[in-house]
């Protein structure tokens, strides 16, 4: 049977949220050229759930003739054993690290469901994260600039340059309060900073994007409109990038970057520290 090297089924499996599996899996998959048909299975914490999952794995193997790739984090041995016996290439995202820490610390691990130090629901960090998300949602897409003095960073850019997903990622992952503001027609014509931005200049950060990519994104939303035209996209980007340069506002091009990469580069360039890890 000929193996298809263009696409593979990929499962992210965890007895928790599966976010760690997704993150590490994406990094590893980025080293290979095939496309991934991805599915995520969080909270696989019982034999019934893992048996349902194994049926999906077997169906994938039968359908494609290829073993799917499974990135997993399962701490309970009986559930883990069922999974690794399935017709899949299984990668435990924590196993090597746990073993190394065990050797380094000379301490036996004590596996427990949902054990993580990343989000402590009984501590101030959890509520800081929720407050950051609420603030960022309230200040999305220029809804309001009231309370801008509480923002950690203000993202500026043309419509559809990646401001909203970046803002939410930074709030959820790093606990940062983010305002994002899209330049509209009136802004493009005047092309000057609002007074609210002048007094918070040190918080400003710009996002830009290649004109062709922006046209594609806008065409998917409003096909055939002036808003999505190549000419309009080029005009807006040229005007906004000129403003960024004139006002010495740091900015990055988001065209080929994931939201994780965009956020990390913003933190690095802006000198911000992650509040939550």
Tab-separated table of N, CA and C in Angstrom, residues 23 26-27 161-162 165-166 169 207 252-266:
chain	number	residue	atom	x	y	z
A	23	UNK	N	0.301	22.582	21.553
A	23	UNK	CA	1.432	23.494	21.399
A	23	UNK	C	2.693	22.754	20.975
A	26	UNK	N	2.320	21.158	17.440
A	26	UNK	CA	2.472	22.121	16.349
A	26	UNK	C	3.943	22.417	16.073
A	27	UNK	N	4.728	22.530	17.138
A	27	UNK	CA	6.157	22.782	16.960
A	27	UNK	C	6.813	21.631	16.198
A	161	UNK	N	-5.704	42.751	10.123
A	161	UNK	CA	-4.248	42.542	10.154
A	161	UNK	C	-3.825	41.626	11.296
A	162	UNK	N	-4.805	41.088	12.055
A	162	UNK	CA	-4.484	40.118	13.097
A	162	UNK	C	-4.567	40.651	14.511
A	165	UNK	N	-7.223	38.320	17.232
A	165	UNK	CA	-6.701	37.042	17.746
A	165	UNK	C	-5.430	37.221	18.566
A	166	UNK	N	-4.591	38.180	18.175
A	166	UNK	CA	-3.367	38.433	18.935
A	166	UNK	C	-3.696	38.984	20.312
A	169	UNK	N	-5.097	36.190	22.511
A	169	UNK	CA	-4.049	35.228	22.883
A	169	UNK	C	-3.175	35.805	23.996
A	207	UNK	N	0.673	46.519	13.896
A	207	UNK	CA	0.658	45.294	13.099
A	207	UNK	C	0.399	45.675	11.649
A	252	UNK	N	5.359	45.019	13.397
A	252	UNK	CA	5.814	43.796	12.735
A	252	UNK	C	4.812	43.401	11.656
A	253	UNK	N	5.290	42.638	10.691
A	253	UNK	CA	4.448	42.109	9.623
A	253	UNK	C	3.947	40.729	10.046
A	254	UNK	N	2.636	40.541	10.036
A	254	UNK	CA	2.026	39.303	10.546
A	254	UNK	C	1.765	38.256	9.468
A	255	UNK	N	2.122	38.529	8.225
A	255	UNK	CA	1.682	37.703	7.090
A	255	UNK	C	1.984	36.219	7.247
A	256	UNK	N	3.194	35.891	7.662
A	256	UNK	CA	3.602	34.483	7.710
A	256	UNK	C	3.782	33.982	9.138
A	257	UNK	N	3.207	34.686	10.110
A	257	UNK	CA	3.402	34.332	11.510
A	257	UNK	C	2.124	33.784	12.135
A	258	UNK	N	2.279	32.801	13.014
A	258	UNK	CA	1.148	32.323	13.802
A	258	UNK	C	0.859	33.324	14.905
A	259	UNK	N	-0.302	33.210	15.529
A	259	UNK	CA	-0.641	34.135	16.603
A	259	UNK	C	0.328	33.977	17.771
A	260	UNK	N	0.837	32.760	17.998
A	260	UNK	CA	1.828	32.555	19.054
A	260	UNK	C	3.110	33.323	18.747
A	261	UNK	N	3.550	33.255	17.483
A	261	UNK	CA	4.773	33.950	17.085
A	261	UNK	C	4.591	35.464	17.133
A	262	UNK	N	3.428	35.941	16.687
A	262	UNK	CA	3.162	37.377	16.734
A	262	UNK	C	3.231	37.880	18.171
A	263	UNK	N	2.552	37.176	19.059
A	263	UNK	CA	2.493	37.599	20.459
A	263	UNK	C	3.870	37.602	21.105
A	264	UNK	N	4.639	36.562	20.849
A	264	UNK	CA	5.966	36.463	21.450
A	264	UNK	C	6.891	37.557	20.939
A	265	UNK	N	6.802	37.879	19.661
A	265	UNK	CA	7.640	38.939	19.100
A	265	UNK	C	7.236	40.306	19.637
A	266	UNK	N	5.945	40.508	19.844
A	266	UNK	CA	5.487	41.769	20.424
A	266	UNK	C	6.051	41.924	21.836
